[in-house]
Coordinates of C-alpha atoms in Angstrom, one line a residue:
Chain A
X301 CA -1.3 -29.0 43.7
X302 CA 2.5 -27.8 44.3
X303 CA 5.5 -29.2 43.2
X304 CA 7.9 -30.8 44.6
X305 CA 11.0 -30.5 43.8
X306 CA 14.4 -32.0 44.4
X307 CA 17.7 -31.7 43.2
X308 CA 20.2 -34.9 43.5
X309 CA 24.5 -34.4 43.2
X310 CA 23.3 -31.1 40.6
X311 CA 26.3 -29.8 38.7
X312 CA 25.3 -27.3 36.0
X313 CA 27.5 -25.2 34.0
X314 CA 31.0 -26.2 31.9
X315 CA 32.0 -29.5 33.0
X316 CA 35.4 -28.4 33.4
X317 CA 33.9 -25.4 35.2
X318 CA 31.0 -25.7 36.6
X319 CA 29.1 -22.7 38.5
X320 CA 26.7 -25.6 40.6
X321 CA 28.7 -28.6 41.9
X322 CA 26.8 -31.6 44.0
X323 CA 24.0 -29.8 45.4
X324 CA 21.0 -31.8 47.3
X325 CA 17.8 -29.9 47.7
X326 CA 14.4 -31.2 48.5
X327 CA 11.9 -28.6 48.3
X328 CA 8.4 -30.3 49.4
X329 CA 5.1 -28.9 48.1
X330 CA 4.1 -25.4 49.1
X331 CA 7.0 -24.3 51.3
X332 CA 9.1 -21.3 50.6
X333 CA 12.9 -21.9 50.7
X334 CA 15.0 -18.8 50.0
X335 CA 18.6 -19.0 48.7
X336 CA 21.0 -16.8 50.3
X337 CA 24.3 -16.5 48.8
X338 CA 26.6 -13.6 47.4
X339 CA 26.9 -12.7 44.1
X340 CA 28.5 -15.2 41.5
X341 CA 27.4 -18.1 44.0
X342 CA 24.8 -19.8 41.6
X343 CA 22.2 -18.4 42.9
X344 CA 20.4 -17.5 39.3
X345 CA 22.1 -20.8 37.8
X346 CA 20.2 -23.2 40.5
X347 CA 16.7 -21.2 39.8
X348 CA 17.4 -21.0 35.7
X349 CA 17.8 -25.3 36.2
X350 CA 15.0 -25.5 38.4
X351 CA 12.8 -23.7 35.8
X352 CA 14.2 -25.8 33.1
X353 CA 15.8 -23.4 31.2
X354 CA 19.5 -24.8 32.0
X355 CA 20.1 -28.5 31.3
X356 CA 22.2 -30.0 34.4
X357 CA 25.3 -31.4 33.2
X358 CA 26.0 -33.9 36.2
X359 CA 23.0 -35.4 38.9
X360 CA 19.4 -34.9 37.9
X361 CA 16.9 -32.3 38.9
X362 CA 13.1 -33.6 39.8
X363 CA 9.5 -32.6 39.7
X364 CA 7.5 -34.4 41.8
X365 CA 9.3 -37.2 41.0
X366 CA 9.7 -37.1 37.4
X367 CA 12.9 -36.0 36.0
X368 CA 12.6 -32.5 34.4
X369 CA 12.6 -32.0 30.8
X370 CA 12.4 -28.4 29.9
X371 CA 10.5 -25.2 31.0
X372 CA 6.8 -25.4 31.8
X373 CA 4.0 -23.9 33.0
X374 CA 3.9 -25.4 36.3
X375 CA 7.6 -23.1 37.0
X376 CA 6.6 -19.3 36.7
X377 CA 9.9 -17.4 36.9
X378 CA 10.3 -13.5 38.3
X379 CA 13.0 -11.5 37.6
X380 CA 14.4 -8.6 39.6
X381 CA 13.6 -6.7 36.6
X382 CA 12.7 -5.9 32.7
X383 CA 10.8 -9.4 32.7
X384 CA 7.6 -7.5 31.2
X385 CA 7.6 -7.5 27.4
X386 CA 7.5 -3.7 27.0
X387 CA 5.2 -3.2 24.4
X388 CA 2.4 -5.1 26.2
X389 CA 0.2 -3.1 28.3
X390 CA 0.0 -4.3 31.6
X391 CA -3.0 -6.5 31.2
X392 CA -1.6 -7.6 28.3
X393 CA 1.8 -8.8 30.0
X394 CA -0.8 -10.6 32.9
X395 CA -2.9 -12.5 30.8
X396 CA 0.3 -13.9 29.2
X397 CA 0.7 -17.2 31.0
X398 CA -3.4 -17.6 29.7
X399 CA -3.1 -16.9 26.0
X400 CA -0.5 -19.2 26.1
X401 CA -2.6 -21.6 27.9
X402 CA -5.3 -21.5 25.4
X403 CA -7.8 -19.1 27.1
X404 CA -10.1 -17.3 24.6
X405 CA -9.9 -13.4 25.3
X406 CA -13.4 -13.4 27.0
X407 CA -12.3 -15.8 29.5
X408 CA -9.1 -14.6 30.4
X409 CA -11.0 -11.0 31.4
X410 CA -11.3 -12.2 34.9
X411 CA -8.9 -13.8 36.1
X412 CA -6.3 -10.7 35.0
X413 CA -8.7 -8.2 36.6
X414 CA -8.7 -10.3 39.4
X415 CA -5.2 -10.3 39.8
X416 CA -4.6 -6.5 38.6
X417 CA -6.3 -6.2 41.9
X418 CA -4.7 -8.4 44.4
X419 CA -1.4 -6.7 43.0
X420 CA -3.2 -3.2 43.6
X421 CA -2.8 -1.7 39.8
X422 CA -6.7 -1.9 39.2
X423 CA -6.8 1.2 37.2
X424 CA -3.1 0.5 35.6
X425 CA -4.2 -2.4 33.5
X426 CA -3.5 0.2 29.8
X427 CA -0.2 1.1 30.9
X428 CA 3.2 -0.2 29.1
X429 CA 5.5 -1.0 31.2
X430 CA 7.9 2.1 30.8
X431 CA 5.1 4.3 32.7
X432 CA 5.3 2.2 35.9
X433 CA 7.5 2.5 38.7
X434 CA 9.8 -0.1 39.7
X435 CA 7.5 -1.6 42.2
X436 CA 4.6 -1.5 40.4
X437 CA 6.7 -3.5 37.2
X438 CA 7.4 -6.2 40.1
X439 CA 3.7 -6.1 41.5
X440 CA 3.0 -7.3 37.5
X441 CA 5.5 -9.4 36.9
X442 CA 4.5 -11.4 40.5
X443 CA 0.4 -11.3 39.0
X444 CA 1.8 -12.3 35.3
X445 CA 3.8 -15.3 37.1
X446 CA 0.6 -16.9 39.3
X447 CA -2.1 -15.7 36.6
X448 CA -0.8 -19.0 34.9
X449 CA -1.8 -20.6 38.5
X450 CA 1.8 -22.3 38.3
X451 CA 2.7 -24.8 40.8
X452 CA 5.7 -23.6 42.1
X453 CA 7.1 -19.8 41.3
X454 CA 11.2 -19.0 41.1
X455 CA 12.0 -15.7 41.8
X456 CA 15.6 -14.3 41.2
X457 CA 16.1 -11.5 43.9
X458 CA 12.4 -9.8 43.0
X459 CA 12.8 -7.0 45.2
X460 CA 16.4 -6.0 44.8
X461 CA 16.4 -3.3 42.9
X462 CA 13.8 -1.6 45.2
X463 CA 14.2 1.0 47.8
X464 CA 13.5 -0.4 50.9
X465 CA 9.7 1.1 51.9
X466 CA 8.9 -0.5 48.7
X467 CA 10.9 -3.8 49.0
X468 CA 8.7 -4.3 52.4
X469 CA 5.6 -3.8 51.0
X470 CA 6.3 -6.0 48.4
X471 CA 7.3 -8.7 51.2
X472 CA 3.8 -8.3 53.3
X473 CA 2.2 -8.9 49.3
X474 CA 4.3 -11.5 48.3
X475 CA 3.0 -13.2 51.5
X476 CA -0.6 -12.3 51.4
X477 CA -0.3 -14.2 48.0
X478 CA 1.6 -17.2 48.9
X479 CA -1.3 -17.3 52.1
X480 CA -3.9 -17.9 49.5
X481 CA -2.3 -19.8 46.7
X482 CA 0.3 -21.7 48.9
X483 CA 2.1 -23.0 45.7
X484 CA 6.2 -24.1 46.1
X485 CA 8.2 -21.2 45.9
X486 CA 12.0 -20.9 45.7
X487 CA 13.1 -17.2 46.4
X488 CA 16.5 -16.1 46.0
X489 CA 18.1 -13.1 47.7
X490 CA 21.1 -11.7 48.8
X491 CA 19.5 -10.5 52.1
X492 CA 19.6 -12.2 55.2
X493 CA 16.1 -10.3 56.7
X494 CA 14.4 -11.3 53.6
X495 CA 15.5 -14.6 53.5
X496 CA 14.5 -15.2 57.5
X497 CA 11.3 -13.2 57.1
X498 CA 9.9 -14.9 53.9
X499 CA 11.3 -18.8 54.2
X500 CA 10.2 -21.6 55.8
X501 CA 14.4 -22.6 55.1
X502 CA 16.9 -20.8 54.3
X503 CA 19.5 -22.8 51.7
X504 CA 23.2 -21.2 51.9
X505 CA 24.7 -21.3 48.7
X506 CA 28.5 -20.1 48.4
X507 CA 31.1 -20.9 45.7
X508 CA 28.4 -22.9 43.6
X509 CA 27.9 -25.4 46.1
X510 CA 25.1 -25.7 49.5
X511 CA 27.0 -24.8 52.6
X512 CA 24.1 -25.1 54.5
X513 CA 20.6 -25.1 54.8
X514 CA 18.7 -24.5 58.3
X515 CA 14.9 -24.6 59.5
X516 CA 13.8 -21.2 60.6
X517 CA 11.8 -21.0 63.8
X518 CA 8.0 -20.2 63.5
X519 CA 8.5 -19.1 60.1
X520 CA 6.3 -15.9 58.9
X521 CA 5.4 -15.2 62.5
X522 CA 6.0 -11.4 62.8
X523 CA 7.0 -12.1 66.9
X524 CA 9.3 -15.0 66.9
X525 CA 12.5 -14.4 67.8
X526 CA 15.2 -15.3 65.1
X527 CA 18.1 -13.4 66.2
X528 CA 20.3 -16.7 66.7
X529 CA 19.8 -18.0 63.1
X530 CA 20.7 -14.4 61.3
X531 CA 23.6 -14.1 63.3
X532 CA 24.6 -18.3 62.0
X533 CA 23.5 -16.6 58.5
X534 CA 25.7 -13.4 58.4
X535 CA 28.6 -15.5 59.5
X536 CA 27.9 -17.8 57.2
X537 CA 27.2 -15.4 54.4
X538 CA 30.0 -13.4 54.7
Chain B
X169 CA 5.1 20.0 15.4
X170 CA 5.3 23.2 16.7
X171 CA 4.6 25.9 14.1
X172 CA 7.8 27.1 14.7
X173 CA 9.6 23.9 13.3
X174 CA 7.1 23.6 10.5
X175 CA 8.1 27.4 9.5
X176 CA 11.7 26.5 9.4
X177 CA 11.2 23.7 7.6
X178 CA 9.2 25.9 4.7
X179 CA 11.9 28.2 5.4
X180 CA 14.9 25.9 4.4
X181 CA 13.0 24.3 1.3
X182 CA 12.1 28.1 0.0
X183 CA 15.7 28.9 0.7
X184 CA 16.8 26.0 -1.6
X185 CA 14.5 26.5 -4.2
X186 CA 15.3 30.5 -4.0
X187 CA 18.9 29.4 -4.4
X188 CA 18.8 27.7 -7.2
X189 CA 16.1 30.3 -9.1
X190 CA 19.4 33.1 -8.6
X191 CA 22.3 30.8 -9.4
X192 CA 20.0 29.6 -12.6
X193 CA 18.6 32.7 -13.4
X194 CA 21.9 35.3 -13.2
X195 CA 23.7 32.2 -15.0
X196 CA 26.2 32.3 -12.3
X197 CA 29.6 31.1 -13.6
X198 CA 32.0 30.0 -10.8
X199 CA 34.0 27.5 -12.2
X200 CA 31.1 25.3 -11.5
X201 CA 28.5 26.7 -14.0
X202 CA 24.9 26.8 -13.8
X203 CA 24.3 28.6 -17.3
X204 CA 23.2 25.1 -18.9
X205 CA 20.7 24.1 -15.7
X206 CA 17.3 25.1 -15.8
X207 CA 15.7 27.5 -13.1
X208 CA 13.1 26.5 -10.7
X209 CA 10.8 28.2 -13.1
X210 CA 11.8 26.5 -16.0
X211 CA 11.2 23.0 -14.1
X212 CA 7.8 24.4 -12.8
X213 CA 6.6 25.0 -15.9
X214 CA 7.4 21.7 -17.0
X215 CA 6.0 19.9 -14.4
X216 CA 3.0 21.9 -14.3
X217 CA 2.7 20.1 -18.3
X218 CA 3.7 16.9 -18.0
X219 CA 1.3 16.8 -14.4
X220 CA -1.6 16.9 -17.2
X221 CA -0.3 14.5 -19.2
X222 CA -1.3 10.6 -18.8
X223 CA 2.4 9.7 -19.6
X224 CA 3.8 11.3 -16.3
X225 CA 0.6 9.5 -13.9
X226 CA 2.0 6.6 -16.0
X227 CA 5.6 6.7 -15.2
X228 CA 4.4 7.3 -11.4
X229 CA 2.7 4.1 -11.1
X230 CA 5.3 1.6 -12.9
X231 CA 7.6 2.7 -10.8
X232 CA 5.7 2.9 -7.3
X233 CA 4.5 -0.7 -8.3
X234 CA 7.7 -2.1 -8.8
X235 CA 9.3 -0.6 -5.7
X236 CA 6.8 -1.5 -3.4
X237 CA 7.2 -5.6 -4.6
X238 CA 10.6 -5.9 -4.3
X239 CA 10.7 -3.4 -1.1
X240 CA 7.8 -5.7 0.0
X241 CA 9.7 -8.8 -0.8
X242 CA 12.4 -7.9 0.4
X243 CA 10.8 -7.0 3.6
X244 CA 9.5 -10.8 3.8
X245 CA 13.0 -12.3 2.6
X246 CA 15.3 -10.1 4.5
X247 CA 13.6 -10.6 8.0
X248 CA 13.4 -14.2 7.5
X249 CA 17.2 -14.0 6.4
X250 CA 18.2 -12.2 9.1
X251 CA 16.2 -14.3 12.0
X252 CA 17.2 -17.7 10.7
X253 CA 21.0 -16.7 10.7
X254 CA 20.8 -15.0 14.1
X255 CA 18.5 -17.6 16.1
X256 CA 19.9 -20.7 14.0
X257 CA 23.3 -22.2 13.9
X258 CA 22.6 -24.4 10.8
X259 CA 21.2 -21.3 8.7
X260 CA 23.7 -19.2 9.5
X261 CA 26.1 -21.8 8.3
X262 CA 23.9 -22.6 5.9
X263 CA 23.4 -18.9 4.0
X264 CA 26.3 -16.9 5.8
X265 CA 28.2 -17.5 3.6
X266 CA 26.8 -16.9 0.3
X267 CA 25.0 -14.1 2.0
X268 CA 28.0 -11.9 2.8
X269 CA 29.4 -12.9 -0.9
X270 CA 26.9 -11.6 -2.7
X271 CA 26.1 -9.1 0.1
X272 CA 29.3 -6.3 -1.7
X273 CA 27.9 -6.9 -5.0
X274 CA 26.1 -3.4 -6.0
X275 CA 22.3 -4.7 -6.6
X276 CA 22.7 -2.2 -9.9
X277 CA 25.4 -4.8 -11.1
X278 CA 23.3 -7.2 -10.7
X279 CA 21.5 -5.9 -14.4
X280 CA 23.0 -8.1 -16.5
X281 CA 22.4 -11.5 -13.7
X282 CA 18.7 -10.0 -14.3
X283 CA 18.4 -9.3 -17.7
X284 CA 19.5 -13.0 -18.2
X285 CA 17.7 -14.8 -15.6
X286 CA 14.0 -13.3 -16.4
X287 CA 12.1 -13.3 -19.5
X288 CA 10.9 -9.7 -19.0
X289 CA 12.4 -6.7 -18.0
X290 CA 9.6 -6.1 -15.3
X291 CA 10.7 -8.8 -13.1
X292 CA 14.5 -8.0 -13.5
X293 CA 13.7 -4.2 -12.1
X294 CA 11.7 -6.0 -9.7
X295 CA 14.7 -8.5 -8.6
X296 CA 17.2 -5.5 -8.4
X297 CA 14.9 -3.5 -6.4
X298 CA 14.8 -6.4 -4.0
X299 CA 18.4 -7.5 -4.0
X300 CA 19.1 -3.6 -2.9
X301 CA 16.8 -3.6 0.2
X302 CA 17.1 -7.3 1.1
X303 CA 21.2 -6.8 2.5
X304 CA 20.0 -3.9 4.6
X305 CA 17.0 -5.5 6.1
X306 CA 19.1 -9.1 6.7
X307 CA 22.1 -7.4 8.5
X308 CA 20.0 -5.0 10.7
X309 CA 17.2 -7.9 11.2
X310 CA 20.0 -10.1 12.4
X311 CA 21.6 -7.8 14.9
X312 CA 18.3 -7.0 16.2
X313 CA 17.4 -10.4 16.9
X314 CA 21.0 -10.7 18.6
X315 CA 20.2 -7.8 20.5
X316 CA 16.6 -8.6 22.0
X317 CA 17.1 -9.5 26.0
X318 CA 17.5 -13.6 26.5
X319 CA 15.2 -12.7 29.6
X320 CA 11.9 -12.1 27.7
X321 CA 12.4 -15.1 26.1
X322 CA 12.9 -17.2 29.2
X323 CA 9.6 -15.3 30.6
X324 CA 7.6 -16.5 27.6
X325 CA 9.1 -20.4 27.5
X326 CA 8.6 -20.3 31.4
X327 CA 4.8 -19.5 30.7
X328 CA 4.8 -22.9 29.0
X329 CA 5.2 -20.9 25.6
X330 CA 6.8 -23.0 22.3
X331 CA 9.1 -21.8 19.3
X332 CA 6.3 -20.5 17.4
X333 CA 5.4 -18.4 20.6
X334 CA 8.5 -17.3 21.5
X335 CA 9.4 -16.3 17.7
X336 CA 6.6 -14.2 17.4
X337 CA 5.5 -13.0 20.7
X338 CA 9.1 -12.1 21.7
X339 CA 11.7 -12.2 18.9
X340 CA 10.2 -10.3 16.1
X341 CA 8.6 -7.6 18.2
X342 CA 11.3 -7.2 20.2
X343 CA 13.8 -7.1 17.1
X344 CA 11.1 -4.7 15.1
X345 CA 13.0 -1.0 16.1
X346 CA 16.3 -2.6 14.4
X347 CA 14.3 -4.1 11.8
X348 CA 12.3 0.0 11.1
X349 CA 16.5 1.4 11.1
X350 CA 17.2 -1.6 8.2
X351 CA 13.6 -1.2 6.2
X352 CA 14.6 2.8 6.3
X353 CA 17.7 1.9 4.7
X354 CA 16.4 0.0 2.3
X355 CA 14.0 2.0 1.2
X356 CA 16.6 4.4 0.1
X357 CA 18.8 1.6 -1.8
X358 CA 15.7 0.3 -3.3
X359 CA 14.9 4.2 -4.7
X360 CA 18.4 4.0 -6.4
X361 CA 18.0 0.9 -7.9
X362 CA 14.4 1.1 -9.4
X363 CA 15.8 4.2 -10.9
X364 CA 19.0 3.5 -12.2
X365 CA 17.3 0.0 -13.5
X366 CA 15.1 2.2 -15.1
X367 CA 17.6 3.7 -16.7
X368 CA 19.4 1.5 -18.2
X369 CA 16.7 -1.5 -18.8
X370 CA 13.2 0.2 -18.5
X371 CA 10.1 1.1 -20.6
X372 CA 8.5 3.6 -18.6
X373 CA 8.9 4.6 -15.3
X374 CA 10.1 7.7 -13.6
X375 CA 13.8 6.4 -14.5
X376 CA 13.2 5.8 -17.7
X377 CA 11.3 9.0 -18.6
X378 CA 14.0 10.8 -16.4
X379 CA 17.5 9.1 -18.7
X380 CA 15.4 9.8 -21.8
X381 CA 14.6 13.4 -21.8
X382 CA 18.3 14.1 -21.1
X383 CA 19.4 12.1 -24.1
X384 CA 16.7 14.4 -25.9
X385 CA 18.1 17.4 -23.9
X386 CA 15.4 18.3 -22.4
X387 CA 16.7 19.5 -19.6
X388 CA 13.9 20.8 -17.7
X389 CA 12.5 17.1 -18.3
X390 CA 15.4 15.8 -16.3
X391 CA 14.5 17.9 -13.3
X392 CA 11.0 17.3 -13.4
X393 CA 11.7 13.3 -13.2
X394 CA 14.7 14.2 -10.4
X395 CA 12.4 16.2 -8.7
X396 CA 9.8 13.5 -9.0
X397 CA 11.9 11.1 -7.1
X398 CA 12.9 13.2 -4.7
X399 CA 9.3 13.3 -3.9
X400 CA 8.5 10.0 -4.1
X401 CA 11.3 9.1 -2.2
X402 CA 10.3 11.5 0.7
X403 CA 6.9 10.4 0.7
X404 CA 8.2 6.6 1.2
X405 CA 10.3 6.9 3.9
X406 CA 7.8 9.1 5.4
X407 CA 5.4 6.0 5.5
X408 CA 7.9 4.1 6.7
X409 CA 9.4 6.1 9.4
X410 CA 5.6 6.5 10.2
X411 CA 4.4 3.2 10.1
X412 CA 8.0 2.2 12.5
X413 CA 7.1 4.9 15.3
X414 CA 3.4 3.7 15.5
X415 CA 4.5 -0.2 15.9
X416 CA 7.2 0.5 18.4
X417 CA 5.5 3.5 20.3
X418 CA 6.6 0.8 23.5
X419 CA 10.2 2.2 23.6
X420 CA 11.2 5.2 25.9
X421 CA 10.3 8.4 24.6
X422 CA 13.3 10.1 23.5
X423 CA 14.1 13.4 25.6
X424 CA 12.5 16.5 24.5
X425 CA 14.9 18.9 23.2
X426 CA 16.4 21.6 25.4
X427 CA 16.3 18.8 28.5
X428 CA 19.5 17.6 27.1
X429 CA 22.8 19.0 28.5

């Protein structure tokens, strides 16, 4: 059920200037590929075309396939933050991606307690946003994006405005998810740990184009040994 | 509210009134002069008679009738105004124009485009009360609609959500605290110009009854029908400010006083 997608000579932005220029991605169906670039690279440009919601003004962008369109359902986007709609409560913001959908109210009930749980904000389901802590906002906006059961999820730099107890225990959840669901997901960060701990690539973007993009060993495996690739990374990176 | 704020608040309005009663009453002459004015005692009296009359209950209700259609339509006009020339290209080339034409014209001007355009004098109060709280409404819908963040939208068409989704589940409730500010406003404007059209153009109303028992010098009648507006007016805006706070209790709590620096 996840999406593939592929990107072919993408240019986005003014054609005179453009922020992307000729970038080739293939992202196959259910692996994670983080983005690592510095700021003003196109990082948020490549995951705003992917989601549909910047048209590419040279090459084509691909879903399974098919050239894509617009935004859709089968994209969920995260933000690193204020993506709630502040004057939903909590379950309201999750059930979202449902309502939209078409669910009646009685059957959307479970699925959002369901995922108000995997997220751990049971009991937090009445709150507006305003009343959560920056991690718990993120742990909503990540149950709001999957509650729509989307086939592939973009998130721009989720966990960067978190301290760094929090940004890990966001990582370990982002993963338990992904474990279960196993949908595409393209994750863009400015951090070479997270990039190397969450991806099964990491994609090197710098000046709007792909510098490079390199397999990481055993990805997810807490034990492997990936000291050769960060160092590649943070030369590259910097 | 603590007690304390609601006994300031008696406090200042017994201070006014207890103001006026000695400037009225002693006939203070200063080269501004209240000898001709009324005192507070005067007016109470009045009031207290005309409060058991069917004329005044009358008055009342013309005039809260015709204030709250053309507030209401105005409502209705000014937000659709205001989001078709902030999300739309075409409208706001479209109306922009003509909008910020008419937009310095005093809606109390506008009496003799009324008089002429409707057959009775009802619906010409009505369209001046209107024209005076649509401008305030448009301009504040439109910068509110500016103002709402491009993400939430992008959240909601990522969902799979369509215009009609996105204009109503993002744009107008995230526009609605700018669009309370320009409905507060226009309340007010709309109070001016249901009066003064009552005043030049009415039968009944609290305008009307006001103009009329100054050209029969009553003058105690005058500051029964000022006071009656002020009231009205207050209890409006009240609503208003009321109804805003309960729709948008989502934004941040302002600080409580004595936090601030």
């Amino acid at each position: 059920m996840s999406l593939r997608l592929t990107a072919r000579g993408l240019s986005v932005g003014h054609p005179g200037q453009p922020v992307l220029r000729g970038v080739e991605l293939d992202v196959a169906p259910g692996e994670v590929l983080t983005v690592l670039g510095p700021s003003g690279c196109g990082k948020s440009t490549l995951l705003r075309a992917l989601a549909g919601l910047l048209r590419p003004t040279g090459g084509e962008l691909l879903a399974d396939g098919r050239p894509l369109t617009g935004p859709g359902a089968d994209r969920a986007l995260v933000f690193q933050e204020d993506g709630l709609l502040p004057w939903r409560t909590v379950r309201r913001n999750v059930e979202l991606p449902l309502a939209i959908a078409g669910l009646k109210r009685a059957e959307r009930r479970a699925p959002v307690a369901d995922w108000l749980g995997r997220v751990g904000l049971d009991d937090h389901g009445e709150r507006l946003p305003r009343e959560l802590s920056g991690g718990q906002r993120q742990r909503v906006q990540l149950a709001r994006a999957l509650a729509g059961a989307p086939r592939a999820v973009l998130m721009d730099e989720p966990f960067g405005a978190l301290d760094p107890q929090t940004r890990a225990a966001m990582q370990q959840l982002l993963l338990a998810v992904w474990q279960k669901e196993r949908c595409t997901v393209v994750f863009v960060t400015h951090d070479v740990d997270e990039a190397l701990l969450l991806g099964d690539r990491v994609a090197v973007l710098s000046g709007g184009t792909l510098a490079a993009l390199h397999e990481v060993p055993a990805p997810r495996d807490p034990s492997a040994d990936r000291s050769a690739l960060r160092a590649l990374l943070l030369a590259q990176y910097t | 509210m603590t007690a304390r704020r609601r006994l300031l608040r008696a406090a200042a309005l017994l201070g006014f009134l207890g103001l006026w009663q000695a400037l009225t009453a002693w006939k203070v002459q200063a080269w501004v002069r209240f000898d001709h004015l009324p005192t507070v005692l005067e007016v109470a009296d009045a009031l207290k008679v005309q409060l058991g009359t069917a004329v005044y209950w009358q008055d009342l209700a013309d005039s809260l009738r015709r204030i709250s259609t053309g507030f209401a339509l105005a409502a209705l006009l000014g937000v659709t105004a205001g989001v078709l020339t902030a999300r739309s290209r075409t409208a706001a080339d479209l109306i922009g124009p003509v909008l910020e034409l008419v937009r310095p014209i005093p809606a109390i001007a506008l009496v003799p485009v009324a008089i002429m355009l409707f057959p009775e004098n009802e619906q010409g109060i009505v369209f001046i009360t209107c024209a005076a709280a649509f401008f305030p409404v448009t301009v504040a819908t439109r910068h509110a609609v500016r103002a709402v963040p491009p993400r939430w939208e992008e959240a909601v068409r990522t969902m799979g959500g369509g215009t009609g989704r996105v204009l109503f589940g993002v744009v107008l409730p995230g526009a609605l605290p700018g669009v309370v500010g320009g409905l507060s406003v226009g309340l007010g404007v709309s109070w001016i110009c249901v009066i003064s059209a009552e005043m030049v153009s009415g039968q009944y109303g609290v305008g009307y009854r006001t103009w009329s028992a100054y050209t029969v010098l009553d003058y105690p009648g005058v500051f029964v029908g000022m006071a009656t507006i002020g009231l009205l007016g207050w209890a409006t805006s009240g609503a208003v400010e009321l109804l805003g706070r309960r729709l948008t209790r989502w934004l941040p709590a302002p600080a409580p006083a004595g936090v601030r620096a």
